[in-house]
Coordinates of C-alpha atoms in Angstrom, one line a residue:
M1 CA 111.7 110.2 90.9
S2 CA 113.6 109.3 93.7
I3 CA 113.3 108.3 97.3
L4 CA 114.5 111.1 99.8
L5 CA 116.9 113.1 98.3
D6 CA 116.5 115.2 95.2
E7 CA 117.5 118.9 93.2
N8 CA 115.6 120.9 96.1
T9 CA 116.6 119.2 98.7
R10 CA 118.1 122.0 101.7
V11 CA 120.6 120.1 103.7
V12 CA 122.5 121.4 106.9
V13 CA 126.3 120.3 107.9
Q14 CA 126.6 119.9 111.5
G15 CA 129.7 119.8 112.2
I16 CA 130.3 121.7 108.5
T17 CA 134.2 123.5 110.0
G18 CA 136.0 120.3 111.8
K19 CA 138.4 118.2 109.5
E20 CA 135.6 115.3 107.7
G21 CA 132.4 118.3 107.7
A22 CA 134.8 120.4 105.7
F23 CA 136.5 117.9 103.1
H24 CA 132.9 115.7 101.9
T25 CA 130.6 119.3 102.6
E26 CA 132.6 121.1 99.3
R27 CA 132.3 117.2 97.4
M28 CA 128.3 118.2 98.2
I29 CA 128.6 121.1 96.3
Q30 CA 131.0 120.1 93.9
Y31 CA 128.3 117.8 93.0
G32 CA 125.7 120.4 93.1
T33 CA 123.9 119.1 96.3
K34 CA 121.9 122.7 98.2
V35 CA 124.2 122.8 101.4
V36 CA 121.9 126.4 102.6
A37 CA 123.7 125.8 105.5
G38 CA 126.4 124.5 108.4
V39 CA 126.3 124.6 112.2
S40 CA 129.2 124.9 114.6
P41 CA 128.9 127.2 118.0
K42 CA 132.2 128.3 118.5
K43 CA 132.1 129.9 114.3
K44 CA 128.6 131.0 115.0
G45 CA 128.3 134.1 112.7
H46 CA 130.9 133.3 110.2
Y47 CA 130.6 132.3 106.3
F48 CA 132.1 128.8 105.5
L49 CA 132.3 128.0 101.3
G50 CA 130.5 130.3 101.3
I51 CA 127.9 129.7 103.4
P52 CA 126.6 130.6 106.6
V53 CA 127.4 128.7 109.8
F54 CA 125.1 129.4 112.7
G55 CA 125.1 128.4 116.3
S56 CA 122.4 125.8 116.6
V57 CA 120.1 123.7 114.3
Y58 CA 117.1 126.0 114.8
E59 CA 118.8 128.5 113.4
A60 CA 119.4 127.4 110.3
V61 CA 116.2 125.8 109.8
K62 CA 114.6 129.3 111.2
S63 CA 117.2 131.0 108.4
E64 CA 117.8 129.0 105.6
G65 CA 114.7 126.6 105.4
A66 CA 117.3 123.1 105.5
T67 CA 115.3 120.8 105.6
F68 CA 117.6 117.3 105.4
S69 CA 121.1 117.1 108.1
C70 CA 125.1 115.9 107.8
I71 CA 126.5 115.3 111.2
F72 CA 130.0 114.6 111.4
V73 CA 130.6 114.9 115.6
S74 CA 132.6 112.4 117.5
Q75 CA 131.1 110.1 119.3
A76 CA 130.2 111.6 122.7
Y77 CA 128.2 114.7 120.7
V78 CA 125.9 112.2 118.0
K79 CA 122.7 111.8 120.5
D80 CA 122.6 115.4 121.3
A81 CA 123.2 116.4 117.6
I82 CA 120.4 113.8 116.4
F83 CA 118.6 115.4 118.9
E84 CA 119.0 120.0 117.6
A85 CA 117.8 118.9 114.4
I86 CA 115.1 116.9 115.0
D87 CA 113.7 118.9 117.4
A88 CA 114.1 121.8 115.2
G89 CA 112.6 120.2 112.5
I90 CA 114.8 118.2 110.0
K91 CA 112.7 115.4 108.5
T92 CA 116.4 113.3 107.8
V93 CA 118.7 113.4 109.3
V94 CA 122.4 111.3 108.1
C95 CA 124.8 110.3 110.7
I96 CA 128.4 110.0 109.6
T97 CA 129.6 108.3 112.7
E98 CA 131.1 105.2 113.7
G99 CA 130.0 103.3 116.9
V100 CA 127.8 105.1 118.4
P101 CA 126.3 103.7 121.5
V102 CA 123.7 101.4 121.6
H103 CA 121.7 102.6 124.6
D104 CA 121.7 106.0 122.9
M105 CA 121.2 105.7 119.2
L106 CA 118.0 103.4 121.3
I107 CA 116.4 106.6 122.2
L108 CA 116.3 108.1 119.1
K109 CA 115.3 105.7 117.0
K110 CA 111.7 106.4 119.1
F111 CA 112.4 110.3 119.4
A112 CA 112.8 110.3 115.5
K113 CA 109.2 107.4 115.4
E114 CA 107.2 109.8 117.4
K115 CA 108.7 113.4 115.1
D116 CA 108.7 110.9 112.2
A117 CA 111.4 111.1 111.0
F118 CA 114.0 109.1 109.7
I119 CA 118.0 108.7 111.0
I120 CA 120.2 107.7 108.3
G121 CA 123.5 105.6 109.4
P122 CA 125.3 106.0 112.4
N123 CA 127.9 104.6 110.7
T124 CA 126.7 105.0 106.7
P125 CA 128.6 106.4 104.0
G126 CA 124.8 108.7 103.5
V127 CA 122.3 108.7 100.1
I128 CA 122.9 109.6 96.6
S129 CA 120.2 110.9 94.0
P130 CA 122.3 110.0 91.3
G131 CA 122.6 113.6 89.1
K132 CA 120.5 115.2 91.4
A133 CA 122.0 115.1 94.9
K134 CA 124.0 112.9 97.5
V135 CA 124.6 113.8 101.0
G136 CA 127.4 112.1 102.8
V137 CA 131.0 111.1 101.9
M138 CA 129.6 107.9 98.6
V139 CA 131.7 108.0 96.0
D140 CA 129.5 110.0 93.9
Y141 CA 131.0 109.4 89.5
I142 CA 130.6 105.6 89.4
H143 CA 127.4 107.0 89.5
K144 CA 124.8 107.2 86.9
K145 CA 121.0 108.3 86.8
G146 CA 118.5 105.7 86.3
N147 CA 116.3 103.4 87.5
V148 CA 117.9 100.9 90.2
G149 CA 117.0 101.6 93.0
V150 CA 120.2 100.1 96.1
V151 CA 120.1 99.5 99.8
S152 CA 123.1 98.6 101.1
R153 CA 125.0 97.4 104.8
S154 CA 128.2 97.7 103.2
G155 CA 129.7 101.3 101.9
T156 CA 132.2 99.1 100.4
L157 CA 129.9 97.0 98.5
T158 CA 127.7 99.5 97.6
Y159 CA 130.5 100.8 96.1
E160 CA 131.6 97.4 93.5
V161 CA 127.2 96.7 92.6
V162 CA 127.2 99.9 91.7
S163 CA 130.4 100.6 89.5
Q164 CA 128.8 96.7 88.0
L165 CA 126.0 99.0 86.8
T166 CA 127.1 101.4 86.1
A167 CA 129.5 99.2 83.9
L168 CA 126.3 97.9 82.4
D169 CA 124.9 101.9 80.9
I170 CA 122.4 100.9 84.1
G171 CA 121.6 103.4 86.0
Q172 CA 120.6 104.4 90.3
S173 CA 117.5 106.6 91.4
T174 CA 119.0 106.4 95.1
C175 CA 122.0 104.1 96.7
I176 CA 121.6 104.2 100.3
G177 CA 123.9 103.2 103.3
I178 CA 121.1 102.1 106.2
G179 CA 125.5 101.5 108.4
G180 CA 126.7 98.9 109.3
D181 CA 126.5 99.2 113.5
P182 CA 124.1 97.1 116.0
I183 CA 121.5 100.3 115.7
V184 CA 120.6 101.7 112.8
G185 CA 117.6 104.2 111.7
M186 CA 116.1 103.4 108.4
R187 CA 115.9 99.7 108.5
F188 CA 115.6 97.7 105.5
I189 CA 111.9 97.4 105.3
D190 CA 111.2 101.6 105.8
V191 CA 114.2 101.4 102.5
L192 CA 112.2 99.0 100.4
S193 CA 109.0 100.7 101.5
L194 CA 110.1 104.6 99.6
F195 CA 111.3 102.4 96.2
E196 CA 107.8 100.7 95.9
E197 CA 106.4 104.0 95.7
D198 CA 108.7 105.4 94.1
E199 CA 107.4 105.6 90.0
E200 CA 110.8 106.0 89.1
T201 CA 112.5 102.7 90.4
E202 CA 111.8 99.7 88.4
L203 CA 113.7 97.1 90.9
V204 CA 115.6 97.4 93.2
V205 CA 119.1 96.1 94.8
L206 CA 119.8 94.9 97.9
I207 CA 122.9 94.2 99.8
G208 CA 123.1 92.7 103.4
E209 CA 125.4 91.5 105.1
I210 CA 125.8 88.6 108.5
G211 CA 124.2 89.2 111.7
G212 CA 120.9 90.9 112.6
N213 CA 117.9 90.0 111.4
M214 CA 117.0 93.5 108.7
E215 CA 117.5 91.0 106.4
E216 CA 114.9 88.4 107.5
E217 CA 112.2 91.6 107.4
A218 CA 113.0 92.1 104.5
A219 CA 112.3 89.0 102.8
H220 CA 109.0 89.0 104.7
F221 CA 107.9 92.5 103.5
Y222 CA 108.8 91.0 100.0
R223 CA 106.5 88.5 100.3
S224 CA 103.5 90.7 101.8
S225 CA 104.7 94.2 99.4
M226 CA 106.2 94.5 97.1
R227 CA 105.5 93.4 93.1
K228 CA 108.8 95.2 91.9
P229 CA 111.7 92.3 91.7
L230 CA 114.3 92.3 94.4
C231 CA 118.4 91.3 94.2
A232 CA 120.2 90.7 96.9
Y233 CA 123.8 89.6 98.0
I234 CA 124.7 88.4 102.2
A235 CA 128.2 89.0 102.4
G236 CA 129.9 87.3 104.8
Y237 CA 129.6 83.4 104.0
G238 CA 132.0 81.3 105.2
A239 CA 132.4 84.1 108.6
P240 CA 132.4 82.2 112.0
R241 CA 130.2 82.3 114.7
E242 CA 130.9 84.7 118.1
K243 CA 133.3 86.6 115.6
R244 CA 132.9 90.1 114.8
M245 CA 133.7 90.7 111.3
G246 CA 134.8 93.8 109.8
H247 CA 131.2 96.5 111.1
A248 CA 130.0 96.1 114.5
G249 CA 127.1 94.9 114.0
A250 CA 128.1 92.2 111.5
I251 CA 128.0 89.2 114.6
I252 CA 126.7 86.3 114.5
S253 CA 125.2 85.5 117.8
G254 CA 121.4 83.5 116.7
G255 CA 120.6 80.9 114.8
S256 CA 119.2 82.7 111.6
E257 CA 121.5 85.0 111.8
D258 CA 124.5 83.4 109.4
A259 CA 124.5 84.4 105.3
A260 CA 123.2 80.6 104.6
A261 CA 120.1 81.3 106.8
K262 CA 119.1 84.9 105.7
I263 CA 119.7 83.8 101.9
R264 CA 117.5 80.4 102.3
I265 CA 114.9 83.1 104.6
L266 CA 115.1 85.5 100.9
E267 CA 114.5 82.9 97.9
E268 CA 112.4 81.2 99.6
A269 CA 110.4 84.4 99.5
G270 CA 111.4 85.2 96.6
I271 CA 114.1 87.4 95.9
E272 CA 116.8 86.6 93.2
V273 CA 119.9 86.0 95.1
V274 CA 123.1 86.4 93.7
R275 CA 125.9 84.1 95.7
S276 CA 128.9 85.7 94.6
I277 CA 129.6 90.3 94.7
A278 CA 131.1 90.0 91.3
E279 CA 127.4 88.1 90.2
V280 CA 124.9 91.6 90.7
G281 CA 124.7 93.0 87.8
E282 CA 124.8 90.4 85.4
K283 CA 122.2 89.3 87.3
V284 CA 120.7 93.2 87.3
K285 CA 121.1 92.9 83.5
R286 CA 118.8 89.7 83.5
L287 CA 116.0 91.4 85.1
L288 CA 115.1 93.7 84.0
F289 CA 115.6 92.9 80.8
N290 CA 112.9 90.3 81.9
L291 CA 110.5 92.6 82.9
K292 CA 110.6 94.9 79.5
R293 CA 110.4 91.2 78.0
K294 CA 106.8 91.4 80.4
S295 CA 105.2 95.4 80.2
S296 CA 106.2 94.5 76.1
V297 CA 103.8 91.1 76.0
V298 CA 101.0 93.2 77.6

């Protein structure tokens, strides 16, 4: 199994004929993703890369049975695009666009919750279930199919960790970038909950950063509800207060938002935290070895 996405997922791309949408749709198809429709009102009735283009998501869902959307539209149109997708029955939306207004995201999160839908992002590289499908802009060739789940606020650090895992012959079940904007749809605890229920996933890697309280939430969730091992890394140990670092959401504005405080909270919950991103692969290897040894003893 994997979470959220597999080889049978039927994907619609909103903004498929734009520069970014076209480029990454072609790569999603090459990876094996079932992209069944595109949406671009001005190109309605045309075919792009052999895929039918519709004027609305509703038409794409009705005609092609799309259940998963990937959004490549500019900031000003994201709110309408996500509303349209969820209202048409799409259950998971990946929003690649960066810098979506906070007020728009607050409204969209409430709407998604009412409709029992997931929003991944904004400002996310997307999601990939190696060997099955990817939706978004993730670098796919570094991935390997396996049993480690990865959830991250940083696309670049995801690539670094995945490269380490694959080099050690450790595959991944699903890798998700939840996004770097101040307000994102799915939070760490939402993804951890899915990994905890996934039979294929044996261990999870969490890559956090300064700012916000998502890592603190993850620590509480781990302590109360997770049985699977969790390995964490927090970026930004030397970041100064009140200065935005990289992502819009990576800014220390409260007492528990710096890396030291997050690491302390995670460790107090029993989570394995590594201080250097270069140590993640080896730490995961040791944790998996311990899991295997424990299961052989039982």
